[in-house]
PDB file of C-alpha atoms in Angstrom:
ATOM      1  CA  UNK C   1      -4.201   6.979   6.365  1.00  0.00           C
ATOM      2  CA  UNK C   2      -2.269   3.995   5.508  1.00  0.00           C
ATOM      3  CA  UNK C   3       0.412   3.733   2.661  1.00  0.00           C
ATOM      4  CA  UNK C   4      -2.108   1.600   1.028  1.00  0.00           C
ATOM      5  CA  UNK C   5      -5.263   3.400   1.438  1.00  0.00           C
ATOM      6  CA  UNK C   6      -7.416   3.822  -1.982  1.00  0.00           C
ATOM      7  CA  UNK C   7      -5.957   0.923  -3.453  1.00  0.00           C
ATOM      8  CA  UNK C   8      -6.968  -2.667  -4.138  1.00  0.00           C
ATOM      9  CA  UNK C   9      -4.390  -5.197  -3.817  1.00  0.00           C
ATOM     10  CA  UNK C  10      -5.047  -8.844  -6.165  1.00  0.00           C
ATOM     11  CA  UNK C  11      -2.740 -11.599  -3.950  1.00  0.00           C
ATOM     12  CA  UNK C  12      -2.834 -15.400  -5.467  1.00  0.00           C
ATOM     13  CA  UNK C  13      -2.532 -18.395  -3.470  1.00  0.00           C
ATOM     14  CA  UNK C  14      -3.011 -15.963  -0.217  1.00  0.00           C
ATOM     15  CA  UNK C  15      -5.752 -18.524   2.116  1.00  0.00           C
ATOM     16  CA  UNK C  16      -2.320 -19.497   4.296  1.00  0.00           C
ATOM     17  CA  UNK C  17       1.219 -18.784   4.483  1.00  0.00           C
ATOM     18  CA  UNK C  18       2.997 -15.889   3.336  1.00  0.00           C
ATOM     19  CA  UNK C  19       0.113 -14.733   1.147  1.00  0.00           C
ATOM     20  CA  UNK C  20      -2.323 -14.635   3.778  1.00  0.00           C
ATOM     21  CA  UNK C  21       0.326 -12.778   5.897  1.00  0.00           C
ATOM     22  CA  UNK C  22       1.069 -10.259   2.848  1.00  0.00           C
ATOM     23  CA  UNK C  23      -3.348  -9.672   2.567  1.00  0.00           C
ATOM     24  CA  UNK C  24      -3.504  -9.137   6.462  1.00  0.00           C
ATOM     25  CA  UNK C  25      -0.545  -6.477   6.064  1.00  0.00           C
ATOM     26  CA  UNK C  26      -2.144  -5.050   2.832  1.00  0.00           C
ATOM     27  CA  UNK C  27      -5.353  -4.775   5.012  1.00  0.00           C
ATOM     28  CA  UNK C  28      -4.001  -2.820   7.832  1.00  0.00           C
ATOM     29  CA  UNK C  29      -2.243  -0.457   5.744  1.00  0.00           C
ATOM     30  CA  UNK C  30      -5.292   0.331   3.942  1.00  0.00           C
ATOM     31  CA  UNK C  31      -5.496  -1.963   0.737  1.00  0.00           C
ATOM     32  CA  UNK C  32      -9.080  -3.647  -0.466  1.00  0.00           C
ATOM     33  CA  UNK C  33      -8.367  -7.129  -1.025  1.00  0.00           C
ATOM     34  CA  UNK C  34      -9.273  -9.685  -3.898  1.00  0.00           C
ATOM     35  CA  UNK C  35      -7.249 -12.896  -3.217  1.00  0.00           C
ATOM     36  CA  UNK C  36      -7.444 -16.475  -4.939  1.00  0.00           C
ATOM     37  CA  UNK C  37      -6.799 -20.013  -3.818  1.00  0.00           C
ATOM     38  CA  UNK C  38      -7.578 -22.902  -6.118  1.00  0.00           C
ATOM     39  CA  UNK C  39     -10.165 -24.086  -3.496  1.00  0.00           C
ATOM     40  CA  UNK C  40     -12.088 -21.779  -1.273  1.00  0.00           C
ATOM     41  CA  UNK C  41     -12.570 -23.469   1.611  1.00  0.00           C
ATOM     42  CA  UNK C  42     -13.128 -23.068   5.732  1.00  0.00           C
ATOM     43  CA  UNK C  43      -9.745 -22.074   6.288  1.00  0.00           C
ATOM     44  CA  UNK C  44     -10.165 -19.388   2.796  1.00  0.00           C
ATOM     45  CA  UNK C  45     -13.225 -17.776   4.222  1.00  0.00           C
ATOM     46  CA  UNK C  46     -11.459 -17.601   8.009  1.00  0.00           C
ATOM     47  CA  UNK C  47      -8.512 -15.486   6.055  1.00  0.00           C
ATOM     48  CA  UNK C  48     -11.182 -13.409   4.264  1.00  0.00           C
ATOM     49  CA  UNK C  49     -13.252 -12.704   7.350  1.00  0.00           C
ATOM     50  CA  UNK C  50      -9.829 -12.337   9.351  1.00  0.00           C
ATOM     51  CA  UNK C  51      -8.525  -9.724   6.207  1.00  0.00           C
ATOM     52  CA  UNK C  52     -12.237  -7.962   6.442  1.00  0.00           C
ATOM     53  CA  UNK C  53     -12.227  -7.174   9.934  1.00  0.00           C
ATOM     54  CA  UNK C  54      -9.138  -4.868   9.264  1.00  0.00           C
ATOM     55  CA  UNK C  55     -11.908  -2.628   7.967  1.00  0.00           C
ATOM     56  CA  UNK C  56     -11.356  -3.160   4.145  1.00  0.00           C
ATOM     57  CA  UNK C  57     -12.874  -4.801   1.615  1.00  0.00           C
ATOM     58  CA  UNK C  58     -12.311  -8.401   1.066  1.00  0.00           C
ATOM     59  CA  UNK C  59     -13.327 -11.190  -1.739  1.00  0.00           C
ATOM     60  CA  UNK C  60     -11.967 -14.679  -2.262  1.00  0.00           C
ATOM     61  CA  UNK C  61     -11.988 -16.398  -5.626  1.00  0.00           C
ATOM     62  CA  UNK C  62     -11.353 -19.721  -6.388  1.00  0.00           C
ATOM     63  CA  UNK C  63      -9.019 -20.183  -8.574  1.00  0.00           C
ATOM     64  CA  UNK C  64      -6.800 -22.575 -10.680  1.00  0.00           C
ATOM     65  CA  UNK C  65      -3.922 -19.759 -11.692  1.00  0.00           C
ATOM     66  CA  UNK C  66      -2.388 -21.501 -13.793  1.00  0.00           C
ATOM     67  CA  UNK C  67      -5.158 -21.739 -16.384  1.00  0.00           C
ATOM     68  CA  UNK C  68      -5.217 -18.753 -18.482  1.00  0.00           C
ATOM     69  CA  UNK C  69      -8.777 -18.844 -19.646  1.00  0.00           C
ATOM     70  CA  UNK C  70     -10.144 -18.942 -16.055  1.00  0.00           C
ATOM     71  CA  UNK C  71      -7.230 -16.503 -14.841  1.00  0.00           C
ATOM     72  CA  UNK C  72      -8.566 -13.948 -17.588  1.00  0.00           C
ATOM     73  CA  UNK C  73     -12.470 -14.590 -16.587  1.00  0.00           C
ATOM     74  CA  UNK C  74     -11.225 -14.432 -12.561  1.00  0.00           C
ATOM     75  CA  UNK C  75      -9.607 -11.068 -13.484  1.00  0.00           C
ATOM     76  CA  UNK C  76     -12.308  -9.435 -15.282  1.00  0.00           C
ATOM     77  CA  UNK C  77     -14.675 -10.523 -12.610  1.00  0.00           C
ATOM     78  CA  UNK C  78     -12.150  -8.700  -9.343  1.00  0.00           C
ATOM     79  CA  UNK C  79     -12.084  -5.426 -11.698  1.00  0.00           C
ATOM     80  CA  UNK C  80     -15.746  -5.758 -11.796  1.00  0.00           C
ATOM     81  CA  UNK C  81     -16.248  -6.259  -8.069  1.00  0.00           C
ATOM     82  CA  UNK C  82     -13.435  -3.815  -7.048  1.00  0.00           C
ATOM     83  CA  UNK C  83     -13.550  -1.513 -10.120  1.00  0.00           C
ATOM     84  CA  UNK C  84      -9.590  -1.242  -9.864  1.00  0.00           C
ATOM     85  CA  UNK C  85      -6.575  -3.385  -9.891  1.00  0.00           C
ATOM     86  CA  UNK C  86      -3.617  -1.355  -8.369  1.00  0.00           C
ATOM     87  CA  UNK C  87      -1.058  -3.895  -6.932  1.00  0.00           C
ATOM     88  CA  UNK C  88      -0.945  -7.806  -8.145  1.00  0.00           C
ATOM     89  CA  UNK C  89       1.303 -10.212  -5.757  1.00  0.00           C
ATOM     90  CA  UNK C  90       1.782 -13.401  -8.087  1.00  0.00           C
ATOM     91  CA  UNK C  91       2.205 -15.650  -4.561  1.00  0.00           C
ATOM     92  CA  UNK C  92       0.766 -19.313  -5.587  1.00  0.00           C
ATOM     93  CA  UNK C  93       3.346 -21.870  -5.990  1.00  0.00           C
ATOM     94  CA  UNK C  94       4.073 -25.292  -4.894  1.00  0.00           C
ATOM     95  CA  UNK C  95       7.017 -27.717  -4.386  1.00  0.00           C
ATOM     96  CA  UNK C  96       7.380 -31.296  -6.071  1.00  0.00           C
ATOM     97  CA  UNK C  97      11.111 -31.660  -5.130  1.00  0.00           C
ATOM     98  CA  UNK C  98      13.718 -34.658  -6.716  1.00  0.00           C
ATOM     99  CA  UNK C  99      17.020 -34.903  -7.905  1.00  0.00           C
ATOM    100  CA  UNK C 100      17.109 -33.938 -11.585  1.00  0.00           C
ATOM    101  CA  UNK C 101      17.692 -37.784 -12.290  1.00  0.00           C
ATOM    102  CA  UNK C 102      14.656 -38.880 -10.934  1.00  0.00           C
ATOM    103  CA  UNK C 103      12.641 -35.908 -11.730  1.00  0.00           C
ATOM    104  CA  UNK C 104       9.529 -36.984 -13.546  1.00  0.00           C
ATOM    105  CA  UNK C 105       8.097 -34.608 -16.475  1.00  0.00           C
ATOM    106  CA  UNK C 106       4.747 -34.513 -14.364  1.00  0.00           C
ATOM    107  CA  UNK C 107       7.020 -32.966 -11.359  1.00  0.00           C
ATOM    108  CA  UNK C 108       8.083 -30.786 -13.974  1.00  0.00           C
ATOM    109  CA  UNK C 109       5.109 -29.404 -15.832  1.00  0.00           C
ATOM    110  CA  UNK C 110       2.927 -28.962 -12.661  1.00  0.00           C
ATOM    111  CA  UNK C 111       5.612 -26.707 -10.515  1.00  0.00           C
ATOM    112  CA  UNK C 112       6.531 -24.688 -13.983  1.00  0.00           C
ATOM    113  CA  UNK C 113       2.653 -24.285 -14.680  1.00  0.00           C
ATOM    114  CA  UNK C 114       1.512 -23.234 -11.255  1.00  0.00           C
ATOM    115  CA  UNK C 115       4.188 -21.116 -10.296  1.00  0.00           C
ATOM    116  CA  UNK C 116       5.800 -19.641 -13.476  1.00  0.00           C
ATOM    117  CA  UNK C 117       2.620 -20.004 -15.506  1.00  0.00           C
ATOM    118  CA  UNK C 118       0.425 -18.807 -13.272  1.00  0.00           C
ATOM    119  CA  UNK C 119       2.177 -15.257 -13.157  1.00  0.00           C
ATOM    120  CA  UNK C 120       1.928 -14.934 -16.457  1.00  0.00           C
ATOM    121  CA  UNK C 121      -1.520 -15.208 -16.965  1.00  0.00           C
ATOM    122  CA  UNK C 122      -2.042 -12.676 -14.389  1.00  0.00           C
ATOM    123  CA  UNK C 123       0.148 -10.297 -15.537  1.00  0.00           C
ATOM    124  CA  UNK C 124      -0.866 -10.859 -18.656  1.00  0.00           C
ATOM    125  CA  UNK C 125      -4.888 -10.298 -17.373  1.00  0.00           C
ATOM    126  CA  UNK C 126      -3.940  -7.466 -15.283  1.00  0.00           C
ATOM    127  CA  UNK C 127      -1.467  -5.377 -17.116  1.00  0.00           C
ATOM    128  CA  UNK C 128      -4.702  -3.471 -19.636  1.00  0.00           C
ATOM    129  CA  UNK C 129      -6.294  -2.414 -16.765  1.00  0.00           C
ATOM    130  CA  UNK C 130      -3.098  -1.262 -15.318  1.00  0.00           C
ATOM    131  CA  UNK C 131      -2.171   0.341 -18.463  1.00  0.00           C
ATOM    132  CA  UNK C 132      -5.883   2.246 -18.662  1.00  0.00           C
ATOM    133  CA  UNK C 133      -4.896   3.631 -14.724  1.00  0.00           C
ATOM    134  CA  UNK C 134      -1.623   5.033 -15.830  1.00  0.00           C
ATOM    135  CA  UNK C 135       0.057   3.437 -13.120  1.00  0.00           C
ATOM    136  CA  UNK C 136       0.512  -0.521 -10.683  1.00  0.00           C
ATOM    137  CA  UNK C 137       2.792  -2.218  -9.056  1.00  0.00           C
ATOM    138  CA  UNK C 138       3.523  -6.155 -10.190  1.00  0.00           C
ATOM    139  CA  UNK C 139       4.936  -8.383  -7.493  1.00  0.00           C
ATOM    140  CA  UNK C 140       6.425 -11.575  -8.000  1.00  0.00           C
ATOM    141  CA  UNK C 141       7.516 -14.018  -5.229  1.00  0.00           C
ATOM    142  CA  UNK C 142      10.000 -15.758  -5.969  1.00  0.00           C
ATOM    143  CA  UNK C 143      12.658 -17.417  -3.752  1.00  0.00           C
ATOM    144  CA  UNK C 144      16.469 -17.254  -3.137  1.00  0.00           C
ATOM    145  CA  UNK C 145      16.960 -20.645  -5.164  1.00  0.00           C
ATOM    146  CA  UNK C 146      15.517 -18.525  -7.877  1.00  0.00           C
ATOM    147  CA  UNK C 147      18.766 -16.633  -7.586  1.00  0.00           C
ATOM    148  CA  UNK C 148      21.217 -19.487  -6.388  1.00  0.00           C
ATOM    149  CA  UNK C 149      19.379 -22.514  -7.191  1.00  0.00           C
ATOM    150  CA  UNK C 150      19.424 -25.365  -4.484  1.00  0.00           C
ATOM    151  CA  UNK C 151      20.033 -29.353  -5.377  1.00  0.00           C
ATOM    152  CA  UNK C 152      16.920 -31.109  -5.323  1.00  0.00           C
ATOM    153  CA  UNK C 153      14.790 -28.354  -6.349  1.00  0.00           C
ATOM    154  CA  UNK C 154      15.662 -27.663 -10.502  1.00  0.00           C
ATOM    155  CA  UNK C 155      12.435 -27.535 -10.928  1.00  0.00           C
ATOM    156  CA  UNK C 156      11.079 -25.157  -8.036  1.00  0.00           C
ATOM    157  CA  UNK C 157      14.210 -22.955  -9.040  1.00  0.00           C
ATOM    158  CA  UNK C 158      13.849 -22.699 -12.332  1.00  0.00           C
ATOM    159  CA  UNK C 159      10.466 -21.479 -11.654  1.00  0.00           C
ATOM    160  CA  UNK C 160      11.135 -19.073  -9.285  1.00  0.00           C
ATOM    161  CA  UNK C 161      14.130 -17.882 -11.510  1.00  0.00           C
ATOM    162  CA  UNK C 162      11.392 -17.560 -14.299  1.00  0.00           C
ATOM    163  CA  UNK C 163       9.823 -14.906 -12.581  1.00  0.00           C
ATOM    164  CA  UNK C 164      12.517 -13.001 -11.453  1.00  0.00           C
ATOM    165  CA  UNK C 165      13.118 -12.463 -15.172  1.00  0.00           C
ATOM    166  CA  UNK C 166      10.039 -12.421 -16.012  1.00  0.00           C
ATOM    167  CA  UNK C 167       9.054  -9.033 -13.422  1.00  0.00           C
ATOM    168  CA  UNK C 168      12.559  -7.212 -14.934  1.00  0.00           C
ATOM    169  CA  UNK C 169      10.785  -7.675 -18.582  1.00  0.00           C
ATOM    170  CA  UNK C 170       7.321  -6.322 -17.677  1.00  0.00           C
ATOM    171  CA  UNK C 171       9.404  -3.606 -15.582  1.00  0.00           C
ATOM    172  CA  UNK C 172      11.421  -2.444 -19.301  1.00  0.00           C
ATOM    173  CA  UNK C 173       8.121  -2.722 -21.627  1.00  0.00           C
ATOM    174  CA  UNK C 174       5.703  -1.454 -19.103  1.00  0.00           C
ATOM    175  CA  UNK C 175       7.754   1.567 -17.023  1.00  0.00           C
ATOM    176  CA  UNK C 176       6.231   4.540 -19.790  1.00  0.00           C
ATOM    177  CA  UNK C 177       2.946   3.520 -18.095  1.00  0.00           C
ATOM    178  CA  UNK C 178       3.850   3.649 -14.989  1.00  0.00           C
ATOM    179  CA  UNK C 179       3.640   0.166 -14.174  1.00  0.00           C
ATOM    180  CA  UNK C 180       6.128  -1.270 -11.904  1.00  0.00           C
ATOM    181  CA  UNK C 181       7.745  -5.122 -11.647  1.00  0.00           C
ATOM    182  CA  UNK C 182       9.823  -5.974  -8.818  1.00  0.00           C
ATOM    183  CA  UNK C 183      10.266  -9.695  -6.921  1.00  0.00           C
ATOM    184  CA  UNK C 184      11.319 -10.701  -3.554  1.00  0.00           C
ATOM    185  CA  UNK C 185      13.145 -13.594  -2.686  1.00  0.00           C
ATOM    186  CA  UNK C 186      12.286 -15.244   0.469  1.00  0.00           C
ATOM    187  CA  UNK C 187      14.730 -17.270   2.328  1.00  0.00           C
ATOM    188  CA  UNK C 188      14.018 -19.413   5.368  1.00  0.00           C
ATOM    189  CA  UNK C 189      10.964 -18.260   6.696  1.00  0.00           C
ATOM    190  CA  UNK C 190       9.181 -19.890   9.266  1.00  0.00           C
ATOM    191  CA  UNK C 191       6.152 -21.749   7.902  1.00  0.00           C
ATOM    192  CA  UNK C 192       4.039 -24.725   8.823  1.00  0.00           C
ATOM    193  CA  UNK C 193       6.222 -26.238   6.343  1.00  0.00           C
ATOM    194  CA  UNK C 194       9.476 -25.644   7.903  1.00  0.00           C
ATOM    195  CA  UNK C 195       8.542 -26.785  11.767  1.00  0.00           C
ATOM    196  CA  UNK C 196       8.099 -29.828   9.907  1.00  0.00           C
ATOM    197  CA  UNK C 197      11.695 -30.606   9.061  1.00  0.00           C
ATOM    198  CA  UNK C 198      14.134 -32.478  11.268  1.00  0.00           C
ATOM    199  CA  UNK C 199      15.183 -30.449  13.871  1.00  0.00           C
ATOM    200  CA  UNK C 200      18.905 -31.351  12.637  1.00  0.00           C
ATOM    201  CA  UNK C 201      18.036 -29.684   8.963  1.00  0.00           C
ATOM    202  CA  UNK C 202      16.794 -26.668  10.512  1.00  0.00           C
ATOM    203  CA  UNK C 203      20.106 -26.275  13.094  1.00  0.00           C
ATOM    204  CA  UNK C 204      22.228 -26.712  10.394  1.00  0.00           C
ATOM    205  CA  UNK C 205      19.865 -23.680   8.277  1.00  0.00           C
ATOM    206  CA  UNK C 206      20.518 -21.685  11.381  1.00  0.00           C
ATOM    207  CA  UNK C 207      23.826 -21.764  10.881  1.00  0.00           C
ATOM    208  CA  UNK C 208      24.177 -20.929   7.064  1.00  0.00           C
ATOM    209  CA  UNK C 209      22.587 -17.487   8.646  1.00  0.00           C
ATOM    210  CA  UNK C 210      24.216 -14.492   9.770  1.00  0.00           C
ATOM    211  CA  UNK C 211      21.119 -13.252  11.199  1.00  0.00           C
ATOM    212  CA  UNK C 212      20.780 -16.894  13.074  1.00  0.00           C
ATOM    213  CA  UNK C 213      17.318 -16.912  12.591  1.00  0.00           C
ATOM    214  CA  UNK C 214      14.409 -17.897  10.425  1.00  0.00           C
ATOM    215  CA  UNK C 215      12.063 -15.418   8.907  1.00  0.00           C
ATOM    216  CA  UNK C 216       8.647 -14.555   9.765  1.00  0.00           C
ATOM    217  CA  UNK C 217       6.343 -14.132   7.051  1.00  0.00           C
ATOM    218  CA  UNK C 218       5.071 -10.725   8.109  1.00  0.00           C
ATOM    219  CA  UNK C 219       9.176  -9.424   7.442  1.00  0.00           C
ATOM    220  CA  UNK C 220       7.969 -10.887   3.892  1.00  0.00           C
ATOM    221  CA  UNK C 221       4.830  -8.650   3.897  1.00  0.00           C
ATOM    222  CA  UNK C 222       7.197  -5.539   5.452  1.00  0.00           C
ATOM    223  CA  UNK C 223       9.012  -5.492   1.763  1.00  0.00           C
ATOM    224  CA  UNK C 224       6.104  -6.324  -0.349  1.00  0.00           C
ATOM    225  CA  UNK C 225       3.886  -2.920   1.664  1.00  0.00           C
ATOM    226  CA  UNK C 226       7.723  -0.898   0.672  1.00  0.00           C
ATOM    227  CA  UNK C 227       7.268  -2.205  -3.096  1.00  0.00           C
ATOM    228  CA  UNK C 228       2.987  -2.026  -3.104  1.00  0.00           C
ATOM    229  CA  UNK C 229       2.981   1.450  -2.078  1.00  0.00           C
ATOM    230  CA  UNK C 230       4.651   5.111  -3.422  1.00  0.00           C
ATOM    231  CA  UNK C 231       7.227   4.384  -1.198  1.00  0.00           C
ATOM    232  CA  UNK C 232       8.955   2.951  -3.970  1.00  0.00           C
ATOM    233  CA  UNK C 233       7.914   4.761  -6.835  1.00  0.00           C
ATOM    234  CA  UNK C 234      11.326   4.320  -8.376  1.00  0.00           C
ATOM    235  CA  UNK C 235      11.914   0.886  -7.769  1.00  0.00           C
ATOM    236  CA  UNK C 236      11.296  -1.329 -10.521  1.00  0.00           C
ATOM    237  CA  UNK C 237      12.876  -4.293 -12.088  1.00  0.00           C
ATOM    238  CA  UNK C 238      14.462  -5.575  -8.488  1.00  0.00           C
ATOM    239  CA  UNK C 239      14.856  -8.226  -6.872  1.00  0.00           C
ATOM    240  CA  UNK C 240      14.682  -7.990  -3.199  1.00  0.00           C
ATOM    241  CA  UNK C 241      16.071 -11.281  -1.162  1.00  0.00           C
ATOM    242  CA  UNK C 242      14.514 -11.298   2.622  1.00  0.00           C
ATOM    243  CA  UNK C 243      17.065 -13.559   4.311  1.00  0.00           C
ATOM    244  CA  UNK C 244      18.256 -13.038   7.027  1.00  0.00           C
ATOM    245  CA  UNK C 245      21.742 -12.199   5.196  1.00  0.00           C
ATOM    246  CA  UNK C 246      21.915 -16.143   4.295  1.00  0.00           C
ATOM    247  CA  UNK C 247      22.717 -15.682   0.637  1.00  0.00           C
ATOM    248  CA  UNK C 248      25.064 -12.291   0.091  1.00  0.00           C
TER     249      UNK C 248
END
């Protein structure tokens, strides 16, 4: 039996990257899987197939998440399909990076919509049918400029610093029911992204940590199966940073 086993696990923005990494280790410990992308494509139904032959069951959605009308309709259609909503990882997010002085309002709006946005109108979908189960565990990715903030990225971090608060208020109004709200902050993690920056930029990462290493995304997914499952039945409102020991 897996830590995960009997539960089904709702993951945003999960066709690639970390998400997809976090569904694969939901899978294996158990988890049925609903995940969204705002395109289901080739590469979408690879990750469901790949999530599917863990031996669970697995549906992707297409999905604009930061449009609350569709987010509510998407929602009521993976409790419909699935019957049950026990853990929701709010993963989709992008990058439009500038310097504050150049930033555009369009940079702006569409990183605060998709990433902070978008969590709220899951939570915000999810959170009756939590409520009605007595019991779920929220999950919101954020990032260690959420906590720090990094030059370049105001926008990106005040996103991700968005939903670090926004997990520790669901965590204080929703704990009588059992719900939990926790976020982890991901550091350098090794991406497609990331192998594409100057080799230079990534030295000089190295060396900012103690650890002298990127991350993996499945050391991501390690942290999100601890908060998913009972494991952490007391752990709510926290924000976990998976680093490498980069920001202390």
């Amino acid at each position: 039996m897996g830590l995960l086993s009997g539960k089904t696990a709702l993951v945003t923005g999960a066709a690639r990257g970390i998400g997809k990494a976090l569904a694969l280790r939901f899978a294996e410990e158990g988890a049925n899987i609903a995940f969204t992308d705002l395109v289901i494509d080739e590469n979408g139904e690879a990750t469901r197939q790949e999530i599917e032959a863990k031996g669970v069951k697995c549906l992707a959605y297409a999905s604009n998440a930061a449009d609350f009308a569709e987010t509510e309709e998407i929602v009521k259609k993976i409790h419909a399909d699935f019957g049950q909503i026990d853990i929701l990882v709010n993963n989709a997010g992008i990058t439009k990076d500038g310097l504050m002085l150049r930033m555009s309002e369009a940079q702006w709006d569409a990183v605060i919509n998709v990433n902070l946005k978008s969590a709220f109108n899951f939570i915000h979908a999810c959170l009756p049918i939590m409520m009605r189960q007595r019991g779920g565990s929220i999950i919101n990715m954020s990032s260690v400029v959420g906590v720090h903030g990094n030059a370049g990225q105001a926008n990106y971090s005040a996103s991700k610093a968005g939903m670090i608060a926004l997990a520790k208020s669901v965590a204080q109004e929703m704990g009588s029911r059992g719900v939990r709200a926790n976020s982890i902050a991901p550091g350098f993690i090794e991406t497609a992204m990331t192998h594409q920056l100057p080799e230079d930029v990534r030295k000089d990462w190295m060396q900012k940590i103690p650890l002298r290493r990127g991350g993996q995304a499945e050391d991501v997914a390690n942290v999100a199966v601890f908060l998913a499952s009972d494991l952490s039945s007391y752990v709510t409102g926290q924000v976990i940073q998976v680093d490498g020991g980069m920001n202390m």
